[in-house]
PDB file of C-alpha atoms and ligand atoms in Angstrom:
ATOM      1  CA  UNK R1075       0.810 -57.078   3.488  1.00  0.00           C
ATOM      2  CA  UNK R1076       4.264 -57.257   2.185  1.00  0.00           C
ATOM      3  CA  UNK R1077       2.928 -55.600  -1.046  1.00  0.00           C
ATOM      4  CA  UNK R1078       1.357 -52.883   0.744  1.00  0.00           C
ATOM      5  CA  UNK R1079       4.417 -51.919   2.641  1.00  0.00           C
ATOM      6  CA  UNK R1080       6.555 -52.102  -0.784  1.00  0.00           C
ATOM      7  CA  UNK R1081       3.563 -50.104  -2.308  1.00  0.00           C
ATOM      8  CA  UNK R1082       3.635 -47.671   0.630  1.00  0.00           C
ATOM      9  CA  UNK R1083       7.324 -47.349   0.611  1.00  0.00           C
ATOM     10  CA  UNK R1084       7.751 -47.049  -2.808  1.00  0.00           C
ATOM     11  CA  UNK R1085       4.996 -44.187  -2.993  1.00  0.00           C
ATOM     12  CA  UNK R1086       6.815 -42.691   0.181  1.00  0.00           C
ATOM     13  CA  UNK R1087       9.884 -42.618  -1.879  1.00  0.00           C
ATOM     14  CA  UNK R1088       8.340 -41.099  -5.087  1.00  0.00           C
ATOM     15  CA  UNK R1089       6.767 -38.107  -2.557  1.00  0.00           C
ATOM     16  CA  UNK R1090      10.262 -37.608  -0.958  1.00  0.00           C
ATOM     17  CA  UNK R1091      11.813 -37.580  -4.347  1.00  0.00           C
ATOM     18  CA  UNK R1092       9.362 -35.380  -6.005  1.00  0.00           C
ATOM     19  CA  UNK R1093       9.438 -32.852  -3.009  1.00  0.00           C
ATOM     20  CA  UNK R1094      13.160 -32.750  -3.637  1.00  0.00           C
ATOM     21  CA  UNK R1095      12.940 -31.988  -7.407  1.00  0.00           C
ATOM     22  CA  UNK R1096      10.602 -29.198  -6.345  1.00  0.00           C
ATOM     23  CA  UNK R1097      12.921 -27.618  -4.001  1.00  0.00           C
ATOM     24  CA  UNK R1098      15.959 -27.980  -5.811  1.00  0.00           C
ATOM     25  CA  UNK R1099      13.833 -25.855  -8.637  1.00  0.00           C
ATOM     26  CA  UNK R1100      13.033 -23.414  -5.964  1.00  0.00           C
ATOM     27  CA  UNK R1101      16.137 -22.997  -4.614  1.00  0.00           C
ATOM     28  CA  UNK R1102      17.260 -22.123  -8.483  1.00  0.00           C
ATOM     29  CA  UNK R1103      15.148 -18.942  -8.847  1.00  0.00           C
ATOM     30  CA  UNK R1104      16.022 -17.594  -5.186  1.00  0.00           C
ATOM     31  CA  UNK R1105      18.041 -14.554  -5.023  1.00  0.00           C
ATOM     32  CA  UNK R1106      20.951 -15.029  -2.548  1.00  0.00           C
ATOM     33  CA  UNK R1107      19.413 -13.670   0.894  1.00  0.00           C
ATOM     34  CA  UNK R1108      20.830 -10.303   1.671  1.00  0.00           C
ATOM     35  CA  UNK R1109      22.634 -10.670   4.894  1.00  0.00           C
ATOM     36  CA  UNK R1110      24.567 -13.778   5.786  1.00  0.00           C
ATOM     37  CA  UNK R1111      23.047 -16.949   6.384  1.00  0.00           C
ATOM     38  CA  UNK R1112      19.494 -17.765   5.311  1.00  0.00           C
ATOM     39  CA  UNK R1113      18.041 -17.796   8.720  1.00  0.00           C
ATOM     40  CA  UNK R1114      14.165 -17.448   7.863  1.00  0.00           C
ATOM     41  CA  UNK R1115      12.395 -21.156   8.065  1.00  0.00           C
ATOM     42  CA  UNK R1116       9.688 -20.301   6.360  1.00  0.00           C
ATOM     43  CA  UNK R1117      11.816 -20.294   3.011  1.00  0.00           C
ATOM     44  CA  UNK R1118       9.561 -19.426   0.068  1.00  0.00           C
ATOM     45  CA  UNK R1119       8.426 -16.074   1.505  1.00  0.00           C
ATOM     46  CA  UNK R1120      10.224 -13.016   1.064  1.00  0.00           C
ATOM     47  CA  UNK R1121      13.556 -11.974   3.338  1.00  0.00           C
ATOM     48  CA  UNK R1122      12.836  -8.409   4.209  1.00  0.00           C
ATOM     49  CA  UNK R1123      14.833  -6.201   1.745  1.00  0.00           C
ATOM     50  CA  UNK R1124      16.454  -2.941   3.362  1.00  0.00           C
ATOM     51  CA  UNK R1125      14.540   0.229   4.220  1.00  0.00           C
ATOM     52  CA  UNK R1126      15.990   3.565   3.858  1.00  0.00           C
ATOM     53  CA  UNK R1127      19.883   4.298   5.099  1.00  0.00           C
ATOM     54  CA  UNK R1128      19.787   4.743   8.572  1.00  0.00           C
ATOM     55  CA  UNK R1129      19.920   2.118  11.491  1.00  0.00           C
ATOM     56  CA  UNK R1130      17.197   3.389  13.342  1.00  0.00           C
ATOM     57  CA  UNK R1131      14.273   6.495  13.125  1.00  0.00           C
ATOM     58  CA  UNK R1132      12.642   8.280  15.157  1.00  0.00           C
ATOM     59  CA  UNK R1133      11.794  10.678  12.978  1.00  0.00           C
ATOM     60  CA  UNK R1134      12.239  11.239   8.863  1.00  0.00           C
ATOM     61  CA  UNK R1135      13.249  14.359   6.968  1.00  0.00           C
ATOM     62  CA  UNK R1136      10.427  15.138   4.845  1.00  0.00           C
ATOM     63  CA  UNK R1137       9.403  17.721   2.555  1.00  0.00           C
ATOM     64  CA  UNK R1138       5.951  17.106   2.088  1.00  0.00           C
ATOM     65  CA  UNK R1139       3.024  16.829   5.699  1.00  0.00           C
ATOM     66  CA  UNK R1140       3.452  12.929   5.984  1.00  0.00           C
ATOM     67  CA  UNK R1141       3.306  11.464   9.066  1.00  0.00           C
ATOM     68  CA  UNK R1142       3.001   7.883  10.324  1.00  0.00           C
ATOM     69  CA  UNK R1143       0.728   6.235  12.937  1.00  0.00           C
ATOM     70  CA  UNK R1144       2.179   3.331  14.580  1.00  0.00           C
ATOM     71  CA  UNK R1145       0.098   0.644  17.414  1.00  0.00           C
ATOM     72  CA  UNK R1146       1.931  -1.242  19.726  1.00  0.00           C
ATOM     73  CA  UNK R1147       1.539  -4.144  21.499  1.00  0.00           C
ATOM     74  CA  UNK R1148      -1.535  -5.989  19.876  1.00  0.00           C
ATOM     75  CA  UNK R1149      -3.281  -6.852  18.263  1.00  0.00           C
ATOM     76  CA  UNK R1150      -5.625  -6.905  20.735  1.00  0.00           C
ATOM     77  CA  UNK R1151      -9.634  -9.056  19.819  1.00  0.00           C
ATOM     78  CA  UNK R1152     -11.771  -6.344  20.721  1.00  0.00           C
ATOM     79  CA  UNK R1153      -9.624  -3.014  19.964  1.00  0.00           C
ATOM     80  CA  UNK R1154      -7.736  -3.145  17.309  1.00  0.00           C
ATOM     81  CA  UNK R1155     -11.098  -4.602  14.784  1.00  0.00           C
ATOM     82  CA  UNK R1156     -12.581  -1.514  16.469  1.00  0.00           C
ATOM     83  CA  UNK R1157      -9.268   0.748  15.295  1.00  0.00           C
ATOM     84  CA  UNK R1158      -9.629  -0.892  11.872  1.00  0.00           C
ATOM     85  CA  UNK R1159     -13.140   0.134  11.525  1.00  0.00           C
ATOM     86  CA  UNK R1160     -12.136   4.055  12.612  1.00  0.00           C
ATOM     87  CA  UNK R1161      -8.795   3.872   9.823  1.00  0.00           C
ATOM     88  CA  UNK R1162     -10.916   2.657   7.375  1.00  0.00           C
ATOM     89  CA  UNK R1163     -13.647   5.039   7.273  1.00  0.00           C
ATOM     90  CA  UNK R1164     -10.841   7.809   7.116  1.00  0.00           C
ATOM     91  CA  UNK R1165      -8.761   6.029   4.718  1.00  0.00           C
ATOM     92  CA  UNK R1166      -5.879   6.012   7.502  1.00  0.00           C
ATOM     93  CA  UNK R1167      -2.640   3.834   6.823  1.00  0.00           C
ATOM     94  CA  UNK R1168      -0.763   2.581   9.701  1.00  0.00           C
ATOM     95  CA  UNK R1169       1.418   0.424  11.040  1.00  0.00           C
ATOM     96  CA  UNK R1170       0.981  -2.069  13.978  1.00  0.00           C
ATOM     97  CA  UNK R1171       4.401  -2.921  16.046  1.00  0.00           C
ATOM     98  CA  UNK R1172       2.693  -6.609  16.728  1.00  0.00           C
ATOM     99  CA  UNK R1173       4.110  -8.701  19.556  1.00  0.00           C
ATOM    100  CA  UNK R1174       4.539 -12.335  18.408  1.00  0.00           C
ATOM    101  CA  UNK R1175       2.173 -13.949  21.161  1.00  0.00           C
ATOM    102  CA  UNK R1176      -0.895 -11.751  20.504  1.00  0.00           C
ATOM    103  CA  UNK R1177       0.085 -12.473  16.413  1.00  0.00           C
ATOM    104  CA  UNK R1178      -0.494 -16.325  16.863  1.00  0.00           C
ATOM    105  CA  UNK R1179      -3.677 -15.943  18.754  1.00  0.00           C
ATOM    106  CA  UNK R1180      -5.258 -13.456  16.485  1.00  0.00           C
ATOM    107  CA  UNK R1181      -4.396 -14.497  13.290  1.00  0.00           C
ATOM    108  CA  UNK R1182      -7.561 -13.205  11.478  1.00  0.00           C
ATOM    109  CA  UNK R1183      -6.900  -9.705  12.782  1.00  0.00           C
ATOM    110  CA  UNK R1184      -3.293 -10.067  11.791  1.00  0.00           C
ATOM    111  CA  UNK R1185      -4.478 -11.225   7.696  1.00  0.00           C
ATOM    112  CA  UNK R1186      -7.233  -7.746   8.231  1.00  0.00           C
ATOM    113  CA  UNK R1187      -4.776  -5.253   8.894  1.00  0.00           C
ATOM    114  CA  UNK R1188      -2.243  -6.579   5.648  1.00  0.00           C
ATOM    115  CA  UNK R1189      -5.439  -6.835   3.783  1.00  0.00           C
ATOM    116  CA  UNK R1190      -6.668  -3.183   4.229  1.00  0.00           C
ATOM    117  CA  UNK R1191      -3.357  -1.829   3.353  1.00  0.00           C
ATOM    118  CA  UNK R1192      -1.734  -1.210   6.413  1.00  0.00           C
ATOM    119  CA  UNK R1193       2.023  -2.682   7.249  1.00  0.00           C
ATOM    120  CA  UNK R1194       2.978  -5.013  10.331  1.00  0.00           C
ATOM    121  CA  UNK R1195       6.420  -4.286  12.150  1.00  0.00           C
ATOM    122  CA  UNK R1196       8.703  -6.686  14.564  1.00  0.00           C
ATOM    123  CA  UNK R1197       7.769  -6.402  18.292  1.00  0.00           C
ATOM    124  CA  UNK R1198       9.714  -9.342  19.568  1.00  0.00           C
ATOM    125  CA  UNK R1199       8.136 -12.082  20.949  1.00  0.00           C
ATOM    126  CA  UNK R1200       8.201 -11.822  24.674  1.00  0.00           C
ATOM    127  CA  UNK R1201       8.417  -8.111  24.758  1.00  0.00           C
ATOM    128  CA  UNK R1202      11.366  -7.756  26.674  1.00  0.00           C
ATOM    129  CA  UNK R1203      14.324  -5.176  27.168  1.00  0.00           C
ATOM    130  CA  UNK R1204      16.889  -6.067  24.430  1.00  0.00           C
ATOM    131  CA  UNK R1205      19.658  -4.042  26.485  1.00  0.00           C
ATOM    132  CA  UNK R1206      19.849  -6.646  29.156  1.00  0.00           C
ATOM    133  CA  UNK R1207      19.809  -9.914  26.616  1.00  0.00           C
ATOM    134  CA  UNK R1208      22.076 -11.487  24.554  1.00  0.00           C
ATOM    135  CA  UNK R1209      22.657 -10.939  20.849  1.00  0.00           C
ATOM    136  CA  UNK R1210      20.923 -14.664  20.585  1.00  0.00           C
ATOM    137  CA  UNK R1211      18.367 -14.123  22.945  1.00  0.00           C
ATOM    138  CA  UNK R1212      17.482 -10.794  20.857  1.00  0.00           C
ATOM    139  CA  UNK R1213      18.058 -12.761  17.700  1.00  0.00           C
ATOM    140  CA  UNK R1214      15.821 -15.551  18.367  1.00  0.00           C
ATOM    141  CA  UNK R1215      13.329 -12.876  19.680  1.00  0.00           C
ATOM    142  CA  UNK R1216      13.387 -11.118  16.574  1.00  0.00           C
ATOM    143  CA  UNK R1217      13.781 -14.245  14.175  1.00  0.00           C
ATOM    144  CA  UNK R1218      10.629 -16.204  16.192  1.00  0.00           C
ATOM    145  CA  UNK R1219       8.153 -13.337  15.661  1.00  0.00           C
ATOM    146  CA  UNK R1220       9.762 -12.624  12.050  1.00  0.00           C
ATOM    147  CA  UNK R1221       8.468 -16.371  11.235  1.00  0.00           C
ATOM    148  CA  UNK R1222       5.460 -15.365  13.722  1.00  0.00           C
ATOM    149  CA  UNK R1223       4.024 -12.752  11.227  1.00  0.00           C
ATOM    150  CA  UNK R1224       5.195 -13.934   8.319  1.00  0.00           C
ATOM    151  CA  UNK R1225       3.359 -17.542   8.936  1.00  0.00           C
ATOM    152  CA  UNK R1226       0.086 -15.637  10.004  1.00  0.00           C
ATOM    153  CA  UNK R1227      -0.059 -13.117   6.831  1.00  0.00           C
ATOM    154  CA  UNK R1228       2.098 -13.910   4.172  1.00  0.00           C
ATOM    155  CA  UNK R1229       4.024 -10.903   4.355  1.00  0.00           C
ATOM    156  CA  UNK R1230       7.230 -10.410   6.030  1.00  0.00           C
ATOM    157  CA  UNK R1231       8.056  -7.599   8.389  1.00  0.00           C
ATOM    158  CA  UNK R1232      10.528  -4.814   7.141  1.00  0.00           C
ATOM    159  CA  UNK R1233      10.891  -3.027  10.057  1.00  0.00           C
ATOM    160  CA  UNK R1234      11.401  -3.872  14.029  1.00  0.00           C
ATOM    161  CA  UNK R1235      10.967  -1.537  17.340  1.00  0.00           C
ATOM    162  CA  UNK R1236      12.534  -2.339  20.274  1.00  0.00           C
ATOM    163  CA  UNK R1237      10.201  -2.738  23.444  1.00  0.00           C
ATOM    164  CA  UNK R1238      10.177   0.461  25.870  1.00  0.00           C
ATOM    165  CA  UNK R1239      12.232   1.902  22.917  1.00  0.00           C
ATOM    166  CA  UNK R1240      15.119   0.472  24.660  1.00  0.00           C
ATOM    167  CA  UNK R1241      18.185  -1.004  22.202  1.00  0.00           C
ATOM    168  CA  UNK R1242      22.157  -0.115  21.855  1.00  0.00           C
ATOM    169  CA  UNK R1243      24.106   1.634  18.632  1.00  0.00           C
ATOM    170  CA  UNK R1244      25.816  -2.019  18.521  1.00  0.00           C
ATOM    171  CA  UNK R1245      22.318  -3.535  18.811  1.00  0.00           C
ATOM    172  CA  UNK R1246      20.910  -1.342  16.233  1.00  0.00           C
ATOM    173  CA  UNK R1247      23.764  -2.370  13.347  1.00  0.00           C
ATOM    174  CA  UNK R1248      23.826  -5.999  13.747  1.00  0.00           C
ATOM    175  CA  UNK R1249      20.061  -6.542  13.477  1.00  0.00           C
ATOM    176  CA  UNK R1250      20.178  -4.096  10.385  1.00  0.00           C
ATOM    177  CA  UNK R1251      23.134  -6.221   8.772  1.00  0.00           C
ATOM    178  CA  UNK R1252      21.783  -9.314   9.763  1.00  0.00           C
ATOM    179  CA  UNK R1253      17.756  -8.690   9.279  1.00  0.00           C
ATOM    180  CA  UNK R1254      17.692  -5.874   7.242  1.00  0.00           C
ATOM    181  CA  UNK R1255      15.540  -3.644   9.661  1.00  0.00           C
ATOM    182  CA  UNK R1256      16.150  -0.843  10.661  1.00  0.00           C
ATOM    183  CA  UNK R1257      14.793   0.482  14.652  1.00  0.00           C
ATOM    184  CA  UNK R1258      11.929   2.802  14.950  1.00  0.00           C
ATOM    185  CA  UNK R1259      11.852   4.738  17.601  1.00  0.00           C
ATOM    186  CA  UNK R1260       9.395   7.795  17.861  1.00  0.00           C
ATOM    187  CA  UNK R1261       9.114  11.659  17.947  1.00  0.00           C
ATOM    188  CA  UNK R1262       5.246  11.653  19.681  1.00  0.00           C
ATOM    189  CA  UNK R1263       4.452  10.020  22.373  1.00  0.00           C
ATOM    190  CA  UNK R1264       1.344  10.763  24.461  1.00  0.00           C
ATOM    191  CA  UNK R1265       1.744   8.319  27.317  1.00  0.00           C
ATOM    192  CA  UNK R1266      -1.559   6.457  26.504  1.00  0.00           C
ATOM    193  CA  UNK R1267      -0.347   3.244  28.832  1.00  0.00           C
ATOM    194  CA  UNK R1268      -0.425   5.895  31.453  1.00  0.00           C
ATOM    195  CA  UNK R1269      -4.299   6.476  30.646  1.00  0.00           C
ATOM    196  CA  UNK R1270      -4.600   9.818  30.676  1.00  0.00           C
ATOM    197  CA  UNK R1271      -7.840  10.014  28.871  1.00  0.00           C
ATOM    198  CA  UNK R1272      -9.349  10.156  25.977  1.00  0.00           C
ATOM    199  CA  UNK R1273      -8.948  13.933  25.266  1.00  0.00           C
ATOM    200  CA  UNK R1274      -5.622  14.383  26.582  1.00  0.00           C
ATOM    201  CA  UNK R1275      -4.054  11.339  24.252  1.00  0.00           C
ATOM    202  CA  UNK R1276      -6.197  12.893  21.258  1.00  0.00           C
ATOM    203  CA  UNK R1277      -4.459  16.274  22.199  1.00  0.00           C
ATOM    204  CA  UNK R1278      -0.722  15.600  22.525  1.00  0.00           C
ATOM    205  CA  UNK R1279      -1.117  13.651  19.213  1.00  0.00           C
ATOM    206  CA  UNK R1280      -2.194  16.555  17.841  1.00  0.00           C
ATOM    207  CA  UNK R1281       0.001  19.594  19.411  1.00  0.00           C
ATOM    208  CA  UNK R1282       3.301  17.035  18.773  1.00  0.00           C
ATOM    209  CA  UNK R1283       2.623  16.183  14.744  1.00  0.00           C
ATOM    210  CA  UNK R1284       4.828  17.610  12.349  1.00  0.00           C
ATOM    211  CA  UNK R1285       5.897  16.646   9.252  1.00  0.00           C
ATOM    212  CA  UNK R1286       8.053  13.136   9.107  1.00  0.00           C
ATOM    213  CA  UNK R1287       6.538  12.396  12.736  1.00  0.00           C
ATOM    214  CA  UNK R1288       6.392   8.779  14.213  1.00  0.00           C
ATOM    215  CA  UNK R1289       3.320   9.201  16.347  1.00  0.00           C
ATOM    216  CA  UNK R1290       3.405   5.738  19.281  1.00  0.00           C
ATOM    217  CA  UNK R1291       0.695   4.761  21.053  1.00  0.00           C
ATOM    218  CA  UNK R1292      -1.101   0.877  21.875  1.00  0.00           C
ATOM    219  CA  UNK R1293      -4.053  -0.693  20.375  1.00  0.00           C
ATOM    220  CA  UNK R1294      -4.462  -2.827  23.572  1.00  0.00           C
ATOM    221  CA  UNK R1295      -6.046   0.511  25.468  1.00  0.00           C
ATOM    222  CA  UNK R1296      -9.600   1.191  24.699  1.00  0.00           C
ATOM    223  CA  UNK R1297      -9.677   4.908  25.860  1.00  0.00           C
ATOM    224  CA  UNK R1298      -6.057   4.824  23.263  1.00  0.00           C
ATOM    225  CA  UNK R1299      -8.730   3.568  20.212  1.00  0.00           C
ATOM    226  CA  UNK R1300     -11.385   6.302  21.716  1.00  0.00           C
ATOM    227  CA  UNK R1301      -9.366   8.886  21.079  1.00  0.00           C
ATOM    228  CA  UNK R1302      -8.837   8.390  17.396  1.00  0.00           C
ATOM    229  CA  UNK R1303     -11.672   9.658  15.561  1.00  0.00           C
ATOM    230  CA  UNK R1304     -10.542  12.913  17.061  1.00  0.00           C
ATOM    231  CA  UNK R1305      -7.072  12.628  16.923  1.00  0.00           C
ATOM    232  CA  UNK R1306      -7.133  11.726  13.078  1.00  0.00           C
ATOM    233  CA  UNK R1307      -9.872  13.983  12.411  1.00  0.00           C
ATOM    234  CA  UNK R1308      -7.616  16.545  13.767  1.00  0.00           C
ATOM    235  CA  UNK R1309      -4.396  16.015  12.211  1.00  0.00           C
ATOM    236  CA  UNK R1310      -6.539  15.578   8.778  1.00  0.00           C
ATOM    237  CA  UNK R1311      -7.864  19.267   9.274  1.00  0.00           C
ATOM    238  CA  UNK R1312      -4.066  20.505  10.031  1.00  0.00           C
ATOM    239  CA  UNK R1313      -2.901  19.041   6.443  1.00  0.00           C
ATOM    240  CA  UNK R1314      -0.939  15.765   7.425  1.00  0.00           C
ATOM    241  CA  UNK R1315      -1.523  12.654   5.733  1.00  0.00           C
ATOM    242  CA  UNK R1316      -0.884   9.506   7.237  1.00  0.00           C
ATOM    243  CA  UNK R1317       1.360   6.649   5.787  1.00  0.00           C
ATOM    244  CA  UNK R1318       3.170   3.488   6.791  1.00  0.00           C
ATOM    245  CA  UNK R1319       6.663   3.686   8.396  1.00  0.00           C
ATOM    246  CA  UNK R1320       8.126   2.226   5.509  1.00  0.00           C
ATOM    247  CA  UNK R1321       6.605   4.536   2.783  1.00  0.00           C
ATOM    248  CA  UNK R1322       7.536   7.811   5.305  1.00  0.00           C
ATOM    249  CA  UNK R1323      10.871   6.603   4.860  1.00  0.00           C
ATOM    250  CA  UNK R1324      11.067   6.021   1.418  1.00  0.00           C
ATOM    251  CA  UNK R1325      10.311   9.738   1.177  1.00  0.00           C
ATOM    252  CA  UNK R1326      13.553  10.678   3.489  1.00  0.00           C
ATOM    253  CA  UNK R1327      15.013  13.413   1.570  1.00  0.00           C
ATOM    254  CA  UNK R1328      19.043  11.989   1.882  1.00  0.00           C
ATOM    255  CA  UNK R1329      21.920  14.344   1.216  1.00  0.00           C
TER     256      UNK R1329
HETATM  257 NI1   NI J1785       5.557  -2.370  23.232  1.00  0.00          NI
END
């Protein structure tokens, strides 16, 4: 019995010293995280590195018909496989502002939309106004569905959008020091919480895309998923293309 526990212990030991060996060696081919303190827990993944110049977008000067697609709120069990099934039989790339909660419970959909090429953005976690928190409430909000996504897929998210669009200057150039994201706002948005139908959400997509757009609507509505065969159908036939937030931006033309 005494063995055992001297066995156990010592094997205990060996673990806890081997682990540490491993993650001193891991630590040794990390690059320095970009801004301040190393705040992400999950450690061996990625920090976000930064995207484009700006604090925040709600649209991006472009020279060529790009525009990007962007779902909020989910993902959602029924709607948003449904949404993946329209994007993929167009080929559509978008990007899915995912709100921390909904992440954890749907963690296949979450490992779907990285795995069919789309991108995943910060939501926050409790989808709250960031105006009336604190800069700890907002980062924990932002750090907790950070970790959220990044435990789920693997892939850490590069970009954040405040809920109800609603987020200072200040608040804007801290979380870009400190996280690396910058805000994306919007230049479309047809009001699909407000359930206007079908057609009418299809329509104001369409009459308010232009080149460098930000289109916004929510993959938790099913008349919002209903009306994008059309919608994309339409804005295919006009000559935009659709791409994540992250590669619009990387085609800002700066100067
Ligand atoms: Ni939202």
């Amino acid at each position: 019995m005494c063995c055992l526990a001297a066995l156990l212990l010592t094997t205990g030991c060996q673990t806890a010293t081997s682990l540490k060996k491993k993650s001193k060696k891991a630590a040794a081919v990390n690059t320095e995280p970009p801004h301040g303190e190393n705040w992400n827990e999950a450690g061996s993944v990625s920090l976000p590195t930064s995207v484009g110049t700006r604090n925040s977008y709600s649209s991006v000067n472009v020279s060529l018909p790009f525009i990007a697609l962007t779902f909020d709120d989910g993902p959602h069990p029924v709607n948003t496989p449904r949404l993946l099934d329209i994007l993929k039989e167009r080929n559509v790339k978008a990007t899915f502002y995912v709100v921390a909660t909904n992440a954890k419970a749907h963690p296949e959909i979450m490992r779907r939309i990285i795995a069919e090429g789309h991108e995943i953005g910060n939501h926050t976690v409790t989808h709250g106004d960031l105006t009336k928190m604190s800069n700890d409430q907002v980062r924990k909000e932002l750090r907790d569905s950070h970790t959220a996504i990044v435990s789920t897929t693997g892939v850490a998210p590069r970009t954040m959008r405040p809920p109800y669009g609603a987020i200072t200057s200040s608040q804007k150039s801290w979380i870009r020091n400190e996280f690396g994201y910058p805000a994306i706002l919007w230049s479309v948005d047809p009001e699909d919480w407000k359930r206007p139908g079908s057609s009418v959400v299809a329509s104001r997509l369409v009459s308010g895309a232009k080149p460098g757009g930000i289109l916004l609507v929510h993959d938790i509505h099913a008349p919002t998923i209903d009306a994008m065969p059309s919608a994309i159908d339409q804005l295919l036939a006009k000559g935009l293309q659709f791409v994540t937030v992250t590669q619009l931006i990387a085609m800002e033309n700066k100067g």
